[in-house]
XYZ file of C-alpha atoms in Angstrom:
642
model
C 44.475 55.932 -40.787
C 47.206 57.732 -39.078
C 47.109 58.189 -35.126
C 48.509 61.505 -33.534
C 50.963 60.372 -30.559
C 51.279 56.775 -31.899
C 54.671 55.440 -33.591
C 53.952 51.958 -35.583
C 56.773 49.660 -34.731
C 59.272 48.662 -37.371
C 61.219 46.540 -35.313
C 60.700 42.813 -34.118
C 61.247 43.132 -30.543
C 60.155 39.549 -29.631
C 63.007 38.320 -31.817
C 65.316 40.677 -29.751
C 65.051 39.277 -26.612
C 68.098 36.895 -25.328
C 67.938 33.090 -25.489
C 66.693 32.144 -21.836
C 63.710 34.534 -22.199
C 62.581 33.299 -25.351
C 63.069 29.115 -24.105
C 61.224 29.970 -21.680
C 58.376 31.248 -23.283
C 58.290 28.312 -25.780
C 58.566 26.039 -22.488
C 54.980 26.685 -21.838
C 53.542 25.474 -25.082
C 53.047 22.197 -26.777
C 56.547 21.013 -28.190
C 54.604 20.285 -31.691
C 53.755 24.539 -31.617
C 57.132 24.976 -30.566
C 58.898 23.901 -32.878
C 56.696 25.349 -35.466
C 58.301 28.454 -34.653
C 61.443 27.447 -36.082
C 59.935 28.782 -39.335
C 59.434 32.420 -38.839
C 63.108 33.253 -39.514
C 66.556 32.577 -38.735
C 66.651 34.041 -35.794
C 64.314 31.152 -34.354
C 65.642 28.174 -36.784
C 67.407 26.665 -33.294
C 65.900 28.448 -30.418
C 63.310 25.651 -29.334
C 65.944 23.240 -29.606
C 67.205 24.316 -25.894
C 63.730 24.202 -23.955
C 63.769 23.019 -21.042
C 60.015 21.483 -20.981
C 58.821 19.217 -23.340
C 55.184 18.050 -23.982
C 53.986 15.733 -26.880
C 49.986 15.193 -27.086
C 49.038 12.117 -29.755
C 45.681 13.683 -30.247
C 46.962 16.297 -32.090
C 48.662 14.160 -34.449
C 46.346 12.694 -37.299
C 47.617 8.724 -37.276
C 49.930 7.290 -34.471
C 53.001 6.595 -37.402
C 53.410 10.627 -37.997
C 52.996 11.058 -34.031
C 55.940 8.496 -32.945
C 58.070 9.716 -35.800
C 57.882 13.429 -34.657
C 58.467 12.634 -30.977
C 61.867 10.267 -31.890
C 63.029 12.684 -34.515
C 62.759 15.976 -31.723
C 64.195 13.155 -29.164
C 67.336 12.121 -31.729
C 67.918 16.304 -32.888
C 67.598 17.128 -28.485
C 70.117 14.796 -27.890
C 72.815 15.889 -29.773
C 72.183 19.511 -27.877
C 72.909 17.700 -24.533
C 70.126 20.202 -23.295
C 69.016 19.576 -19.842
C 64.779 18.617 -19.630
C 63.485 19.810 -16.327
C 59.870 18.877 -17.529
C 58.402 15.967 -19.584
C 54.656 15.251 -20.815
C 53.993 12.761 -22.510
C 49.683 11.991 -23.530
C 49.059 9.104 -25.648
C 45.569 8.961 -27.721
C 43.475 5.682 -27.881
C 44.911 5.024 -31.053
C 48.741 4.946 -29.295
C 50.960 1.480 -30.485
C 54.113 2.094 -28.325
C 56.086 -0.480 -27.001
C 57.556 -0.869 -23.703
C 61.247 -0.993 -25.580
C 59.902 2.278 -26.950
C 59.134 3.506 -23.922
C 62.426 2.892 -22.110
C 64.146 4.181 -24.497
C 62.379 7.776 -24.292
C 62.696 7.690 -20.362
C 66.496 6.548 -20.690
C 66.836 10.006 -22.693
C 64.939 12.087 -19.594
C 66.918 10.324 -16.893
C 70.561 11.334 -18.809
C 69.047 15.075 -18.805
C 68.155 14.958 -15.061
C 64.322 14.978 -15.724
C 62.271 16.672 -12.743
C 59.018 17.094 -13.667
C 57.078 13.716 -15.208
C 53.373 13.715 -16.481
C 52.889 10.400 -18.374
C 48.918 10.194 -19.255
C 47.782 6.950 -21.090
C 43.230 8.359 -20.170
C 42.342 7.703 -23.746
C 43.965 4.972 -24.237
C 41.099 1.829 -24.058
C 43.422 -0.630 -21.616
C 45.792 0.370 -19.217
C 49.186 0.849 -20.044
C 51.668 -1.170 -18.101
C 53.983 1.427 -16.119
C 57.772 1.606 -17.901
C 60.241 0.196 -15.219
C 62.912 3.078 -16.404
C 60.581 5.539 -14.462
C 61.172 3.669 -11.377
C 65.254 4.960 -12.023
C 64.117 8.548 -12.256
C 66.190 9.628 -8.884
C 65.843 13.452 -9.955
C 61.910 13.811 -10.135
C 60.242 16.083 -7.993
C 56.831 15.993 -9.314
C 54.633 12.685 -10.973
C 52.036 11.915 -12.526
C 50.746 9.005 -13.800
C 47.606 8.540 -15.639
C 45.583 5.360 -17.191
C 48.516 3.394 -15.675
C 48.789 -0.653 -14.489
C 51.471 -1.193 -12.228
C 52.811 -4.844 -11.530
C 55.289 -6.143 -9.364
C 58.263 -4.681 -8.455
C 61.277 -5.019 -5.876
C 61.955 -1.154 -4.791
C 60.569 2.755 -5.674
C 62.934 5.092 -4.316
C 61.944 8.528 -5.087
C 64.095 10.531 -2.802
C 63.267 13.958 -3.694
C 59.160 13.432 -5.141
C 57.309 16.351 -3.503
C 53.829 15.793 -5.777
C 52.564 12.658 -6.441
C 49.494 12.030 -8.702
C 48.427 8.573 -9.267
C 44.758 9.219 -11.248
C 43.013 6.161 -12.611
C 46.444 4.058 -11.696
C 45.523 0.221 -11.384
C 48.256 -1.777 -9.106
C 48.330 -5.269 -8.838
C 47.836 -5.526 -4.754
C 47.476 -2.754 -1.450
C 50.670 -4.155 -0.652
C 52.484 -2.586 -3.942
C 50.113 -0.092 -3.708
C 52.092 1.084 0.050
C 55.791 0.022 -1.178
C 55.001 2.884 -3.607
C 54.194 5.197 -1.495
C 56.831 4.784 0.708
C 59.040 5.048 -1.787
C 58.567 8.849 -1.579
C 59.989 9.896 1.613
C 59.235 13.640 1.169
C 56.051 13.266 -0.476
C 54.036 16.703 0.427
C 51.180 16.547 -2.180
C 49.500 13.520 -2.690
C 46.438 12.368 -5.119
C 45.085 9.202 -5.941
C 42.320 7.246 -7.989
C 43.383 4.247 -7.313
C 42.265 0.152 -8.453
C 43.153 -2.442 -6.812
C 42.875 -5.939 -7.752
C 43.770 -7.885 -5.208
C 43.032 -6.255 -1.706
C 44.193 -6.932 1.493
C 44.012 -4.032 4.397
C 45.040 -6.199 7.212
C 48.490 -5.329 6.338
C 50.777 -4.458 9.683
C 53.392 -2.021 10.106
C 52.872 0.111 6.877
C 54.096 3.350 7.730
C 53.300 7.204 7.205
C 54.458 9.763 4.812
C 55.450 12.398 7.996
C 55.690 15.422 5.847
C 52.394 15.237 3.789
C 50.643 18.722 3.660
C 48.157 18.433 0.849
C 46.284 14.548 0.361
C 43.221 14.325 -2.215
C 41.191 11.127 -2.771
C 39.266 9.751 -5.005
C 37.676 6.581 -4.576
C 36.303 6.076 -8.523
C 37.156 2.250 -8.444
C 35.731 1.187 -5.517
C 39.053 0.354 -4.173
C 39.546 1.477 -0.334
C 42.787 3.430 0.761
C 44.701 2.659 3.950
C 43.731 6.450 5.372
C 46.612 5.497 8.270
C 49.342 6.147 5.370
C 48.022 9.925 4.581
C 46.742 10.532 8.690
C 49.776 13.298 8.693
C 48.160 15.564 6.473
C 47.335 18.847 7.261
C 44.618 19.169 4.514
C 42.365 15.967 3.319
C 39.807 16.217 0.316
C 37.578 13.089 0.125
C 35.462 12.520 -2.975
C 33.342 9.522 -3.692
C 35.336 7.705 -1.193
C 34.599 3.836 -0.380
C 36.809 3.358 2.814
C 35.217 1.453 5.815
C 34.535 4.124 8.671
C 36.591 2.612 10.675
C 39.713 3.405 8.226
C 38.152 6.763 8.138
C 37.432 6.924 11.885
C 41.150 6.197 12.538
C 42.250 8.530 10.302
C 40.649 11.320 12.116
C 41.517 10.452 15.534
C 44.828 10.052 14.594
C 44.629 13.850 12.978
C 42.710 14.656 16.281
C 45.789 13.232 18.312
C 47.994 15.904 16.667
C 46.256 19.235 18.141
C 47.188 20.304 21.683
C 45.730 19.277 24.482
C 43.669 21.738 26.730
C 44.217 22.045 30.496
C 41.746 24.414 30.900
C 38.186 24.083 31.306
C 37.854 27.050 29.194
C 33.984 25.906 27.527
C 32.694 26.225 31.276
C 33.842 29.992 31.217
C 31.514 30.545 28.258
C 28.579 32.334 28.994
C 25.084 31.276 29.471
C 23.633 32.158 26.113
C 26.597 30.358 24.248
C 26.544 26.961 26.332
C 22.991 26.952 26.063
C 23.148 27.494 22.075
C 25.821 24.596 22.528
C 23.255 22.391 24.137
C 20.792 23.049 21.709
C 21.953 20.861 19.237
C 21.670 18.127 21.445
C 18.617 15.780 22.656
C 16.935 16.760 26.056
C 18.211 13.437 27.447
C 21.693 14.279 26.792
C 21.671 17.759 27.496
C 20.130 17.247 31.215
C 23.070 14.562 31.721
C 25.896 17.935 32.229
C 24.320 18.706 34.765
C 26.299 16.370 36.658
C 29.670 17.697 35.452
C 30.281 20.276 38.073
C 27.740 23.043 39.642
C 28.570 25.317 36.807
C 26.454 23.052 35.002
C 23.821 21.942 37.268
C 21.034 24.116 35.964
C 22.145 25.601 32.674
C 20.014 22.881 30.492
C 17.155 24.027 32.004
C 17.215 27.375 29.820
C 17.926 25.859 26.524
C 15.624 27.247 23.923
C 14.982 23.687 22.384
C 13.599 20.684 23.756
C 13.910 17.496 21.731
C 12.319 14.218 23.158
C 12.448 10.730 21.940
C 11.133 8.104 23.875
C 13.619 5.213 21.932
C 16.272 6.330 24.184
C 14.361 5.026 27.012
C 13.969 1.729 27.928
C 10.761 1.905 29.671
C 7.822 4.223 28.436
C 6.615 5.162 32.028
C 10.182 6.736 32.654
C 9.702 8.282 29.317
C 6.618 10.010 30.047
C 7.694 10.763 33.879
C 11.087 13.203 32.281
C 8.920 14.881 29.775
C 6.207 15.985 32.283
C 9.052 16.719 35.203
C 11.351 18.826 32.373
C 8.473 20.685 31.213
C 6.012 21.244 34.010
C 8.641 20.928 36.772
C 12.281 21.787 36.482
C 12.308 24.492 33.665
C 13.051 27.494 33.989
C 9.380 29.318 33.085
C 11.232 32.788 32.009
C 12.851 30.949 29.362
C 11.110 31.042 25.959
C 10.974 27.910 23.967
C 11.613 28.622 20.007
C 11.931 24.495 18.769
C 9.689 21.414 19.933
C 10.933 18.110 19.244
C 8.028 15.488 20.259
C 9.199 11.688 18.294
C 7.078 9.040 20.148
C 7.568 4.956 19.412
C 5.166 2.030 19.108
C 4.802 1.891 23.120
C 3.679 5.309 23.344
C 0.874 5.516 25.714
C 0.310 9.486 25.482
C -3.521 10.437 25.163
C -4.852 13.735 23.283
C -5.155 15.224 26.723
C -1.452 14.655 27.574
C -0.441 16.156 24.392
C -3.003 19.202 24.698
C -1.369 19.924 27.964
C 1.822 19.778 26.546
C 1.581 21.778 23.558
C -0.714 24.323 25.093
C 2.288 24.862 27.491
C 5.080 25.343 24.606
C 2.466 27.835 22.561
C 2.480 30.056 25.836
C 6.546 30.908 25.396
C 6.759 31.734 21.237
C 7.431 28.569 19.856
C 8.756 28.459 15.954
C 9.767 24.950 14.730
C 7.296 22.120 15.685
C 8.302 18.389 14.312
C 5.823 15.811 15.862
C 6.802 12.490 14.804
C 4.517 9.417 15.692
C 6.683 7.821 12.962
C 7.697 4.412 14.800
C 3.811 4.045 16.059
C 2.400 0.989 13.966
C -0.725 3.140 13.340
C -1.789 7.337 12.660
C -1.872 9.480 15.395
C -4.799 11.978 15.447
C -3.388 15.691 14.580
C -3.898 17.336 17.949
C -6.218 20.237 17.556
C -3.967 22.485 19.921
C -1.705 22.895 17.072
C -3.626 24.485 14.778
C -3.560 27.857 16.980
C 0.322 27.727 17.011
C 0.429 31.616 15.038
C 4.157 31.998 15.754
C 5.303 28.919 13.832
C 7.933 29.221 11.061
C 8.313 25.091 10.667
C 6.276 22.430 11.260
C 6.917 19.033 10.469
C 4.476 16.348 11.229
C 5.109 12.561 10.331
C 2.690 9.803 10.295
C -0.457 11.818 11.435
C -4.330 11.187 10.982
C -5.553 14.817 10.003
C -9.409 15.130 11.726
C -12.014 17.894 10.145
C -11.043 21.287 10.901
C -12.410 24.580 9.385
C -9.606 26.595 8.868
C -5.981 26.857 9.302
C -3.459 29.874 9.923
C -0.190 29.970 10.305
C 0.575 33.434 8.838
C 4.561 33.049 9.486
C 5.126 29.527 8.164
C 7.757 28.822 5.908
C 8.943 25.448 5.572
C 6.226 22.836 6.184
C 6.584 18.817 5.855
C 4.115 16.387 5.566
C 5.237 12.759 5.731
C 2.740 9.974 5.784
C -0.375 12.293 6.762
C -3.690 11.373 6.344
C -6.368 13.935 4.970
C -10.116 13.130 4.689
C -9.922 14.501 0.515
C -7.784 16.902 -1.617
C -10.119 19.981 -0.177
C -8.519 19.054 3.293
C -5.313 19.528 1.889
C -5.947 22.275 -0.239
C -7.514 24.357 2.728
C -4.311 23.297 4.670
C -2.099 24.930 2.398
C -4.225 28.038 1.939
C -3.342 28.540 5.620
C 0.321 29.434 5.096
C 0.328 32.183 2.433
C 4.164 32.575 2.503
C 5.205 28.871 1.881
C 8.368 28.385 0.395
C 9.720 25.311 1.534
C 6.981 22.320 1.069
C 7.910 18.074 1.547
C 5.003 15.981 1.161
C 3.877 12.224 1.195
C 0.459 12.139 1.567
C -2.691 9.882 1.534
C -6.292 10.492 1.216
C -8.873 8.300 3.492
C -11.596 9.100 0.591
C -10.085 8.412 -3.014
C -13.241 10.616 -4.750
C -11.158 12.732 -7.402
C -11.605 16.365 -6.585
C -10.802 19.005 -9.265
C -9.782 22.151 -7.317
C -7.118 24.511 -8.378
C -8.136 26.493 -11.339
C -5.805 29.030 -9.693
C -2.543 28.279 -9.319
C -1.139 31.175 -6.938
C -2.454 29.564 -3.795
C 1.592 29.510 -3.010
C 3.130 32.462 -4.710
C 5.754 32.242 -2.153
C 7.184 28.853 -3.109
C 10.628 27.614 -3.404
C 11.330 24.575 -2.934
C 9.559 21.406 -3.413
C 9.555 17.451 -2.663
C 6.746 15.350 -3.370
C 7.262 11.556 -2.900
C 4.264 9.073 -4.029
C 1.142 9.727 -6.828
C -1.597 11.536 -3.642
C 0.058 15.255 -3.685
C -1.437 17.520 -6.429
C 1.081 18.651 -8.530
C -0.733 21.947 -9.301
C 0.082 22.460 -5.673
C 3.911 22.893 -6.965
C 3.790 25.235 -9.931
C 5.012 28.055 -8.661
C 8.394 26.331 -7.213
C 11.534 26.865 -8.847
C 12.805 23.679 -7.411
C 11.314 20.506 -7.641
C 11.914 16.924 -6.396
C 9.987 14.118 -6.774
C 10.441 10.518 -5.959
C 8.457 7.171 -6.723
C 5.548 9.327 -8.723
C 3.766 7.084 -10.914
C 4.440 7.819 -14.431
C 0.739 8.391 -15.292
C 0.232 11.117 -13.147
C 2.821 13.220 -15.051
C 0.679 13.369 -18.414
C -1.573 16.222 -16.956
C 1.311 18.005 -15.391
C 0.588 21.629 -15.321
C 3.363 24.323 -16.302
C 5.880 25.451 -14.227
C 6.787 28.568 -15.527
C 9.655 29.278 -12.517
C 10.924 25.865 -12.246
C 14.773 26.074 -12.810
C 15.880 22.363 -10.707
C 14.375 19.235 -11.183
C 15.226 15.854 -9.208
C 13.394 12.920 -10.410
C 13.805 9.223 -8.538
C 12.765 6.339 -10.101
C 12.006 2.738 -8.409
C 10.314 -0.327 -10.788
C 6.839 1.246 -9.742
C 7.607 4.430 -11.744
C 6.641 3.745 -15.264
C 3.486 2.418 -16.542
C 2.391 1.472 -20.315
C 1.197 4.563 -21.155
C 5.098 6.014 -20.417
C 7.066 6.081 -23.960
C 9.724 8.962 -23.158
C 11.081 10.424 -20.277
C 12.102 13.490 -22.068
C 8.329 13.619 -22.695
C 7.818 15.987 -19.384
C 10.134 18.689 -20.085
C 8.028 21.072 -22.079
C 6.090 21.562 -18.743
C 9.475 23.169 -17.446
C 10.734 25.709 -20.139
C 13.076 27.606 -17.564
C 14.697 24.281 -16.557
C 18.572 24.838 -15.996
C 19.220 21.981 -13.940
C 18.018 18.120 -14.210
C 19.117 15.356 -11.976
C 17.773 11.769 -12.665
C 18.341 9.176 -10.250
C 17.799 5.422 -10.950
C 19.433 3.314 -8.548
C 17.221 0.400 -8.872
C 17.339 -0.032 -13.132
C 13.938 1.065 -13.788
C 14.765 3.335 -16.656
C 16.564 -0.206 -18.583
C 14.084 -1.916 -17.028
C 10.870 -0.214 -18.587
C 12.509 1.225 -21.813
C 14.206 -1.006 -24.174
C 15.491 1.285 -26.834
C 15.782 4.508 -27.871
C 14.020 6.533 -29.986
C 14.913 10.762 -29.903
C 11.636 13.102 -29.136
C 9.695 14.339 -32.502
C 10.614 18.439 -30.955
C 13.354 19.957 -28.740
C 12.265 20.870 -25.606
C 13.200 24.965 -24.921
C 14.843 24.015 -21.885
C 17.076 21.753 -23.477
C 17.756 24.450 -27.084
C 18.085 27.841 -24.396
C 18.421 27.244 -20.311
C 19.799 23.424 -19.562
C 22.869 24.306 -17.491
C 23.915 21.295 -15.914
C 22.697 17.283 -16.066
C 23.410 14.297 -13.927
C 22.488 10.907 -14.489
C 23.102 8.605 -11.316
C 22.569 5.338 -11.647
C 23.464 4.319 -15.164
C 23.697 1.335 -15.886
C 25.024 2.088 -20.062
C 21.871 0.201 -21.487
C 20.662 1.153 -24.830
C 18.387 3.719 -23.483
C 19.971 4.953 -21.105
C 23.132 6.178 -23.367
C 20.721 7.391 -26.205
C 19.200 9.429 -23.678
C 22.763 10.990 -22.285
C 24.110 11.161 -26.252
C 20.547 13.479 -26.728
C 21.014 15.989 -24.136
C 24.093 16.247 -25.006
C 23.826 16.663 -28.417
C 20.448 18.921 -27.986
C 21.613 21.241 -24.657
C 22.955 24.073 -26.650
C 24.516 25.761 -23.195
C 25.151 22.721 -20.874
C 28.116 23.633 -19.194
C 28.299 20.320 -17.286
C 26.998 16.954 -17.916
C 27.709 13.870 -14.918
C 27.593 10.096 -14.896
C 27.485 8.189 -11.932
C 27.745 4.705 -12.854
C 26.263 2.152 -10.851
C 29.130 -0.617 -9.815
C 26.718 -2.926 -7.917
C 26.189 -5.311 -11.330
C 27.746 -8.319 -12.506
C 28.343 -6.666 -16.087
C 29.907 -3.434 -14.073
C 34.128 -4.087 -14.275
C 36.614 -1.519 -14.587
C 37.224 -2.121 -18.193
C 33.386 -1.764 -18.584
C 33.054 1.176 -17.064
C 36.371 2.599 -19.159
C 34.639 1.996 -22.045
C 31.658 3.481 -21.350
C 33.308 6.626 -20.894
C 35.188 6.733 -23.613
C 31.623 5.741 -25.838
C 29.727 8.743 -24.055
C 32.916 10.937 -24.426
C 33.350 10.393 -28.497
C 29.494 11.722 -28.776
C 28.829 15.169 -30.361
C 28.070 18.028 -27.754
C 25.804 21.119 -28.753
C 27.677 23.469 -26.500
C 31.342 24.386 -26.686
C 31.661 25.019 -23.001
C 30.569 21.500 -21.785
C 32.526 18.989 -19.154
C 31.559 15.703 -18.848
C 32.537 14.327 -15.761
C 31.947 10.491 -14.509
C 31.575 8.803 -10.966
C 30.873 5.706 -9.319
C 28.420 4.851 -6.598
């Protein structure tokens, strides 16, 4: 079909375009494609022998023999071109047989042709590769990376004119190699590491900086600590999974802090009220009434805070305790002022009677209060709920730990939001049930609760009693879970396994956190994918097992009869933390990944504190989990270590 105004081309104008322009454009793909190209006609028989950029990947290659031959034969035909190579990658496969002789020889070849760009990644190899000493010669690189790589000893690194410096999953023999590397990059702006170590020693003395660092990313995926004085000129710092001791990390920063300018001016006491007040919100009452003494500007802005937070452990005697809260409240404050947060945390000598706190609470309810957390927490038994509360209407948050809830006939708190119960005592599940009917527009809901009478009472046939509900962490087996169903995301920690046989459905659940101790499972547990048809809108699924019980309970592996829907249609992301590689736990990874038809991201975090858990272990448990079959196209598995 013919198309008015359009002319087909008869000519090849790719072919036509001069010899720079067209290296160029076969710099940026594999060599192996490259030189495929050599085929379409005579015009491009020789072009790709004058790239610039060369890149050979072994896992395109079928067997290692037909990979080494192609990279020597392109190496031998290159060198009679005498063509300069600014850029060299170079990927082994786990199947890779080089030889350090072999090696040399193909880094001799880069440094002759002035080499500045080096990527030399050994990841899928099994073992680390021991680094090539000819690299160490490469004066002309400007950018390296090194990958899967064991460096030994050495005498120098002189790298005059490295700007980027990538050293990911790079094992060196000591921290004091580890340094004499790094300093061997004078100009070194961009820096990343994932480092091992195996013999550490921070107590090292005059190490050094790099001066002109800009951009420093860590990684601390061996459990092998940096010396954060060596990067403390950077300008930007990205910290991941990092093991340093704080008090690296705390030198790091004031060393960072010791770079910005120092202020002569006492420009925070020009602030206005409102703003220094917001400022001494965030502290405790103690501390905020202690600026008082800083000048006369001060003297009486803590009094019109809009938060008062008091906790009797910062005070060595209870009577003086008692004496600041009554003189703050009653006394000194300023009675315009309204009061939107009450923070009441009393210890083990707390003396305070439910008259005291009537008084006291009576008097915040008068000026608008909105977040309540009463925390009787460090008291070695319950404190009785004080009946005052119950008329707080204003409250958005209210957060009450370790309290003995008394009979009461009906609650409401029409604008509360976010409400935590942690260690609270309720006569029965109608107590708590009535509770909760109080706050009709719920959405945020922590619980740990426990019942004085254990009589089982059946009582939500309805489940809308919290339409409003969107978050949710339960902790223990007392909390009933029809409570939750509404919730689109769901925690729960140290639930007895039982109780999750009669779950009910959560129709709008799209996050679930589970957290396992050894009290978790019982006999009647036989799969933990078991639960999932209760959540068929389930996108994301964190399991966290930090104390074995999954390869504790469950010794093998056996895959569900069905596919769950939320594992065939909506599982989005996964994250195992904890694993430990036991037979159960990897069938159970190799399922969802083989079942999760649009998983886009799927993370390990192994657990390092066991005497099986080495470096080489955990190696080849990533390359096992990494050679299993994925249902979706789109998913990255990633690994950590805790």
């Amino acid at each position: 079909m013919a198309y008015p105004g359009r002319s087909i081309p008869t000519a090849d104008r790719i072919s036509d375009l001069p010899d720079p322009i067209l290296c160029h454009i076969l710099s940026l793909l594999p060599t192996k494609h490259a030189v495929t190209t050599s085929v379409l006609s005579k015009r491009w028989k020789t072009v790709w022998l004058y790239v610039f950029a060369l890149d050979f990947d072994g896992e395109t290659s079928k067997d290692f023999n037909s990979f080494r031959q192609f990279v020597y034969s392109t190496i031998s035909t290159l060198r009679e071109k005498k063509t300069s190579i600014h850029s060299f990658t170079f990927k082994c496969g786990r199947n890779s047989h080089f030889q350090q002789r072999e090696y040399n020889q193909i880094l001799k070849f880069l440094m002759l042709r002035g080499v500045k760009n080096l990527d030399f990644n050994m990841s899928k190899k099994i073992c680390f590769t021991k680094l090539p000493p000819c690299i160490l010669s490469l004066k002309t690189l400007q950018v390296l990376k090194l990958t899967g790589i064991k460096i030994g000893k050495f005498n120098q690194v002189d790298f005059p004119c490295v700007k980027t410096l990538h050293l990911n999953c790079v094992f060196f023999i000591s921290h004091e190699y580890m340094v004499k590397f790094l300093l061997g990059c004078p100009i070194l702006e961009d820096l990343q590491l994932d480092l091992g170590i195996k013999h550490r020693d921070m107590t090292m003395k005059n190490m050094g900086v790099l001066p002109n660092l800009v951009k420093v990313r860590i990684t601390d995926n061996w459990n092998s600590p940096t010396p954060m004085v060596l990067v403390c000129k950077a300008k930007i710092l990205h910290v991941e999974d990092i093991m340093s001791t704080s008090a690296d990390l705390i030198l790091c920063q004031i060393l960072l802090d010791l770079r910005s300018s120092i202020i002569s001016a006492d420009i925070i006491s020009d602030l206005p009220d409102p703003i220094l007040c917001h400022i001494l919100s965030f502290l405790s009452t103690k501390q905020a009434a202690t600026t008082s003494i800083l000048s006369k500007r001060w003297k009486s802005v803590w009094l019109s805070v809009l938060s008062l937070d008091f906790d009797d452990q910062a005070f060595k005697v209870y009577d003086s305790f008692r004496r600041f809260v009554y003189t703050t409240m009653f006394t000194l404050r300023d009675k315009n002022v309204s009061i939107h947060s009450f923070n009441f945390k009393s210890g083990r000598s707390s003396q305070f009677t439910q008259k005291q706190y009537h008084r006291i609470f009576k008097m915040v309810m008068q000026y608008g209060l909105k977040n309540l957390n009463f925390n009787m927490s460090n008291k070695l038994g319950t404190t009785k709920l004080p009946p005052r509360i119950f008329g707080f209407k204003m409250l958005q948050v209210l957060k009450l730990t370790n309290i003995q809830m008394g009979d009461f006939d009906k609650v409401d708190f029409p604008h509360l939001k976010t409400l935590h119960l942690n260690i609270v005592w309720f006569k029965n599940h109608e107590y708590i049930v009535k509770f909760l009917f109080g706050c009709p527009i719920l959405e945020n809901f922590k619980s740990c609760l426990y019942f004085n009478n254990h009589s089982r009472y059946h009582v939500l046939k309805d489940s809308s009693i919290l339409p409003n509900l969107v978050e949710v962490q339960i902790s223990g087996v007392n909390t009933p879970m029809a409570l939750a169903c509404t919730a689109k995301i769901l925690h729960m920690e140290y639930a007895m396994w039982k109780k999750w046989t009669k779950l009910p459905m959560f129709h709008n659940l799209i996050h679930l956190e589970i957290s396992f101790d050894g009290m978790t499972f019982e006999k009647e547990c036989s799969s933990l994918l078991g639960i999932l048809p209760h959540f068929p809108r389930l996108q994301h699924f964190n399991i966290q097992d930090y104390t074995g019980a999954l390869s504790k309970h469950f010794k093998c592996w056996k895959d569900p009869s069905t596919v769950s829907e939320c594992l065939s249609s909506n599982l989005k992301t996964c994250c195992i933390r904890g694993y430990r590689d036991s037979e159960y736990e990897f069938g159970l990874a190799k399922y969802i990944l083989q079942h999760s038809k649009v998983l886009e991201t799927m993370k390990i975090v192994q657990e390092t504190k066991t005497i099986k858990s080495t470096w080489l272990s955990r190696h080849q448990t990533r390359l096992k989990l990494s050679s299993c079959t994925m249902g979706s196209t789109r998913c990255k598995l990633l690994f950590y270590l805790r």
